[in-house]
Short mmCIF file of C-alpha atoms and ligand atoms in Angstrom, two decimals:
data_model
loop_
_atom_site.label_atom_id
_atom_site.label_comp_id
_atom_site.label_asym_id
_atom_site.label_seq_id
_atom_site.Cartn_x
_atom_site.Cartn_y
_atom_site.Cartn_z
CA MET A 4 39.55 101.97 7.71
CA LEU A 5 39.11 98.44 8.85
CA THR A 6 42.07 96.09 8.29
CA ILE A 7 41.51 92.33 8.07
CA ALA A 8 44.38 89.85 8.33
CA VAL A 9 44.06 86.73 6.25
CA SER A 10 46.60 84.00 5.16
CA LYS A 11 47.05 83.13 1.52
CA GLY A 12 46.36 79.46 1.49
CA ARG A 13 43.26 77.39 2.18
CA ILE A 14 41.94 79.80 4.76
CA TYR A 15 41.78 82.49 2.11
CA GLU A 16 39.85 80.25 -0.26
CA ASP A 17 37.30 79.39 2.41
CA ALA A 18 37.02 82.91 3.66
CA LEU A 19 36.36 84.60 0.32
CA PRO A 20 32.67 83.57 0.19
CA LEU A 21 32.16 84.71 3.70
CA LEU A 22 33.72 88.03 2.96
CA GLU A 23 31.78 88.31 -0.19
CA GLU A 24 28.34 87.83 1.77
CA ALA A 25 29.57 90.70 3.84
CA GLY A 26 30.12 92.87 0.70
CA ILE A 27 33.85 92.60 0.85
CA VAL A 28 35.43 91.52 -2.52
CA PRO A 29 39.21 92.05 -2.93
CA ILE A 30 40.21 94.02 -6.11
CA ASP A 31 43.36 91.82 -6.70
CA ASP A 32 43.72 88.16 -6.61
CA PRO A 33 46.59 87.30 -4.04
CA LYS A 34 47.57 84.25 -6.17
CA LYS A 35 48.38 86.56 -9.11
CA SER A 36 49.49 89.61 -7.39
CA ARG A 37 52.47 90.21 -5.12
CA LYS A 38 50.56 92.92 -3.13
CA LEU A 39 50.42 92.36 0.57
CA ILE A 40 47.58 94.88 1.07
CA LEU A 41 44.55 94.34 -0.98
CA GLN A 42 42.02 96.92 -1.49
CA THR A 43 38.39 95.78 -1.64
CA SER A 44 35.15 96.79 -3.09
CA ARG A 45 34.51 98.50 0.18
CA GLU A 46 36.56 101.60 0.32
CA ASP A 47 36.77 101.44 4.26
CA VAL A 48 37.90 97.75 4.37
CA ARG A 49 41.39 96.36 3.24
CA LEU A 50 42.80 92.91 3.58
CA VAL A 51 46.43 92.16 4.69
CA ILE A 52 47.86 88.91 3.30
CA ILE A 53 50.22 87.30 5.83
CA ARG A 54 51.53 83.83 7.02
CA ALA A 55 48.79 81.89 8.90
CA THR A 56 50.96 81.83 11.99
CA ASP A 57 51.37 85.69 12.05
CA VAL A 58 47.70 86.56 12.06
CA PRO A 59 47.37 86.51 15.97
CA THR A 60 50.37 88.73 16.07
CA PHE A 61 49.13 91.32 13.64
CA VAL A 62 45.65 91.45 15.39
CA GLU A 63 47.11 91.48 18.96
CA TYR A 64 49.22 94.55 18.24
CA GLY A 65 46.41 96.31 16.30
CA ALA A 66 48.20 96.27 12.90
CA ALA A 67 44.93 94.51 11.80
CA ASP A 68 41.67 95.13 13.42
CA MET A 69 40.52 91.52 12.80
CA GLY A 70 41.79 88.34 11.39
CA ILE A 71 41.00 84.94 10.44
CA ALA A 72 43.14 82.22 12.09
CA GLY A 73 43.09 78.38 12.50
CA LYS A 74 42.31 77.31 16.10
CA ASP A 75 45.65 75.39 15.97
CA VAL A 76 47.53 78.73 15.50
CA LEU A 77 45.52 80.41 18.27
CA LEU A 78 46.12 77.40 20.65
CA GLU A 79 49.84 77.61 20.02
CA HIS A 80 50.10 81.41 20.15
CA GLY A 81 47.83 81.97 23.17
CA ALA A 82 44.73 83.98 22.62
CA GLU A 83 44.44 85.79 26.08
CA ASN A 84 45.02 89.12 24.30
CA LEU A 85 42.46 88.68 21.50
CA TYR A 86 38.67 88.60 21.26
CA GLU A 87 37.48 85.27 19.50
CA PRO A 88 33.87 86.13 18.92
CA LEU A 89 33.10 83.56 15.98
CA ASP A 90 33.88 80.11 14.93
CA LEU A 91 33.73 80.40 11.06
CA GLY A 92 33.73 76.65 10.64
CA ILE A 93 36.01 76.87 7.70
CA ALA A 94 39.23 75.12 6.92
CA GLY A 95 38.25 72.25 9.07
CA CYS A 96 40.75 69.42 10.03
CA ARG A 97 41.88 67.51 13.03
CA LEU A 98 45.12 68.00 15.18
CA MET A 99 46.33 64.34 15.76
CA THR A 100 49.26 62.29 16.85
CA ALA A 101 50.46 60.02 14.05
CA ALA A 102 53.20 57.20 13.93
CA PRO A 103 54.50 54.64 11.41
CA VAL A 104 52.00 52.07 10.43
CA GLY A 105 52.21 49.05 12.86
CA ALA A 106 54.45 50.72 15.30
CA PRO A 107 53.72 49.98 18.81
CA PRO A 108 51.37 52.33 20.84
CA ILE A 109 52.65 55.49 22.13
CA SER A 110 53.98 55.10 25.60
CA GLY A 111 57.13 55.43 27.79
CA ARG A 112 59.61 58.23 27.05
CA ILE A 113 59.00 59.36 23.50
CA ARG A 114 60.27 61.97 21.03
CA VAL A 115 57.71 63.97 19.13
CA ALA A 116 58.29 66.18 16.11
CA THR A 117 55.87 68.95 15.55
CA LYS A 118 55.49 72.65 14.85
CA TYR A 119 52.93 72.79 17.65
CA VAL A 120 55.43 72.65 20.62
CA LYS A 121 53.18 74.18 23.27
CA THR A 122 50.12 72.34 22.33
CA ALA A 123 51.93 69.07 22.16
CA GLN A 124 53.86 69.67 25.40
CA SER A 125 50.51 70.24 27.38
CA TYR A 126 48.69 67.37 25.60
CA PHE A 127 51.43 64.81 26.61
CA ALA A 128 51.82 66.34 30.00
CA ASP A 129 48.01 65.92 30.73
CA LEU A 130 48.47 62.21 29.78
CA GLY A 131 51.39 61.81 31.97
CA ILE A 132 53.61 60.76 28.98
CA GLN A 133 57.23 61.93 29.14
CA ALA A 134 57.65 63.59 25.63
CA GLU A 135 60.70 65.26 24.45
CA ILE A 136 59.32 67.78 21.78
CA ILE A 137 61.47 68.51 18.72
CA LYS A 138 60.49 71.68 17.00
CA LEU A 139 60.13 71.46 13.20
CA TYR A 140 58.83 74.10 10.68
CA GLY A 141 57.54 71.73 8.08
CA SER A 142 57.65 68.07 6.64
CA MET A 143 56.89 66.59 10.07
CA GLU A 144 55.92 63.36 8.43
CA LEU A 145 59.58 62.84 7.57
CA ALA A 146 60.83 62.66 11.19
CA PRO A 147 59.63 59.17 12.32
CA LEU A 148 60.97 57.74 8.85
CA VAL A 149 64.44 58.80 9.65
CA SER A 150 64.26 58.05 13.34
CA LEU A 151 64.39 61.87 14.39
CA ALA A 152 61.17 61.09 16.41
CA ASP A 153 58.78 58.25 17.46
CA CYS A 154 55.71 60.10 16.43
CA ILE A 155 54.46 63.47 15.19
CA VAL A 156 51.72 65.96 16.04
CA ASP A 157 50.23 67.49 12.91
CA LEU A 158 47.00 68.44 11.30
CA VAL A 159 45.13 65.76 9.37
CA ASP A 160 42.46 66.39 6.73
CA THR A 161 42.00 63.52 4.20
CA GLY A 162 44.86 61.53 5.82
CA ASN A 163 46.50 61.35 2.36
CA THR A 164 49.73 62.84 3.54
CA LEU A 165 50.26 60.39 6.27
CA LYS A 166 49.28 57.48 3.99
CA ALA A 167 51.81 58.57 1.44
CA ASN A 168 54.67 58.51 4.10
CA GLY A 169 53.64 55.19 5.71
CA LEU A 170 52.20 56.94 8.72
CA GLU A 171 48.82 56.41 10.40
CA ALA A 172 46.78 58.61 12.62
CA ARG A 173 46.61 57.75 16.27
CA ASP A 174 44.92 59.92 18.86
CA LEU A 175 42.71 63.05 18.26
CA ILE A 176 44.00 66.01 20.24
CA THR A 177 41.37 68.43 19.07
CA HIS A 178 39.04 69.51 16.12
CA ILE A 179 40.36 72.47 14.34
CA THR A 180 38.32 75.22 12.47
CA SER A 181 39.14 78.75 11.63
CA ARG A 182 38.09 81.54 14.09
CA LEU A 183 37.50 85.30 13.55
CA VAL A 184 39.77 87.06 16.00
CA VAL A 185 39.39 90.85 16.85
CA ASN A 186 41.69 93.32 18.46
CA LYS A 187 40.59 94.35 21.86
CA ALA A 188 41.01 98.02 21.47
CA SER A 189 39.52 97.97 17.88
CA MET A 190 36.36 96.27 19.28
CA LYS A 191 35.72 99.26 21.33
CA MET A 192 36.98 102.13 19.21
CA LYS A 193 35.59 100.79 15.89
CA HIS A 194 32.52 99.04 17.42
CA ARG A 195 30.24 100.85 14.90
CA ASP A 196 32.19 99.31 11.95
CA ILE A 197 33.00 95.97 13.39
CA GLN A 198 29.61 94.91 15.01
CA PRO A 199 27.77 94.93 11.59
CA LEU A 200 30.42 92.73 10.14
CA LEU A 201 30.16 90.37 13.02
CA ASP A 202 26.36 90.30 12.60
CA GLN A 203 26.61 89.63 8.91
CA PHE A 204 29.09 86.75 9.29
CA GLU A 205 26.77 85.24 11.92
CA VAL A 206 23.83 85.38 9.56
CA THR A 207 25.73 83.81 6.80
CA LEU A 208 26.88 81.01 9.22
CA GLN A 209 23.39 80.47 10.25
CA GLN A 210 22.17 80.07 6.81
CA ARG A 211 24.88 77.62 6.02
CA ASN A 212 23.87 75.56 9.15
CA ASN A 213 20.37 75.45 8.05
CA SER A 214 20.87 74.47 4.62
O1 PRT B 1 52.32 79.77 6.63
P1 PRT B 1 51.78 78.36 6.48
O2 PRT B 1 52.45 77.67 5.30
O3 PRT B 1 52.01 77.66 7.80
O4 PRT B 1 50.29 78.57 6.31
P2 PRT B 1 49.61 78.63 4.95
O5 PRT B 1 50.00 79.73 4.10
O6 PRT B 1 49.46 77.24 4.35
O7 PRT B 1 48.06 79.10 5.46
P3 PRT B 1 46.69 78.51 5.19
O8 PRT B 1 45.78 79.68 4.76
O9 PRT B 1 46.80 77.34 4.23
O10 PRT B 1 46.21 78.11 6.43
C1 PRT B 1 46.71 77.04 7.28
C2 PRT B 1 45.71 76.66 8.27
O11 PRT B 1 44.70 75.89 7.49
C3 PRT B 1 46.05 75.85 9.36
O12 PRT B 1 46.51 76.65 10.50
C4 PRT B 1 44.76 75.10 9.74
O13 PRT B 1 43.93 75.92 10.65
C5 PRT B 1 44.10 75.00 8.36
N1 PRT B 1 44.06 73.61 7.79
C6 PRT B 1 42.97 72.85 7.57
C7 PRT B 1 45.15 72.98 7.57
C8 PRT B 1 44.83 71.71 6.96
N2 PRT B 1 43.48 71.77 7.06
C9 PRT B 1 45.72 70.78 6.45
N3 PRT B 1 45.40 69.64 6.16
N4 PRT B 1 46.54 73.33 7.52
C10 PRT B 1 47.46 72.47 6.98
N5 PRT B 1 47.19 71.17 6.50
C11 PRT B 1 48.14 70.40 6.05
C12 PRT B 1 48.72 69.37 7.23
O14 PRT B 1 49.75 70.11 7.95
C13 PRT B 1 49.46 68.27 6.37
O15 PRT B 1 50.78 68.61 5.94
O16 PRT B 1 47.83 69.41 5.00
C14 PRT B 1 48.54 68.17 5.29
C15 PRT B 1 47.37 66.96 5.64
O17 PRT B 1 46.41 67.08 4.78
P4 PRT B 1 45.82 65.61 4.35
O18 PRT B 1 44.53 66.07 3.53
O19 PRT B 1 46.73 65.02 3.51
O20 PRT B 1 45.39 64.86 5.57
MG1 MG B 2 50.98 76.02 3.96
#
């Protein structure tokens, strides 16, 4: 049995077509079902539906053989104990700093609100900017509006969320896409099952690139 960890939101939406190309179609729709384990059209493959931030943990401990996780989550979690064989090119966005429209450039001693504590820490350290990082679990955009922080570090896609809250994107930290991650022991022990899947994903991605 192969267990694949996926989160329920946008990654799931983008991952479905890729999985389908590999012959993996979930029997239940996670939007309608409360099941956390989804059987699929392939008897030997199941999906576990978890929080995006938990995917590296499940895969690292072998609770899932493989998973799909945003590069943002992998950077923050640390990916030393995982294989990251494929950039799936899905759920793309940018990790950026953002500040109130018209506020002065980011400099001096600043306070930064984010859920990406480690990533933000090392980004500002590399720039030689003294930043006090304030960990939040959501609604980062609010922080500068109520003077909790000077700026935020968050994911930006269309920019609509920033705009709606009077913020503007400032500096690009890194481009983000979702990656396939594989448990190191599974890669050895279940190589005969995993390798064909990797090959199929790669073929699909090639075809997408060429069209
Ligand atoms: O458990 P949690 O709620 O954190 O995750 P989730 O259940 O929402 O997971 P899921 O499957 O949606 O995946 C989240 C992953 O999607 C992230 O780790 C990223 O790798 C990727 N992703 C891509 C995004 C976005 N784009 C994105 N725009 N994740 C979040 N956003 C949020 C962003 O944080 C901000 O609040 O969307 C808002 C900005 O969007 P725009 O379009 O207004 O700019
Ligand atoms: Mg979410």
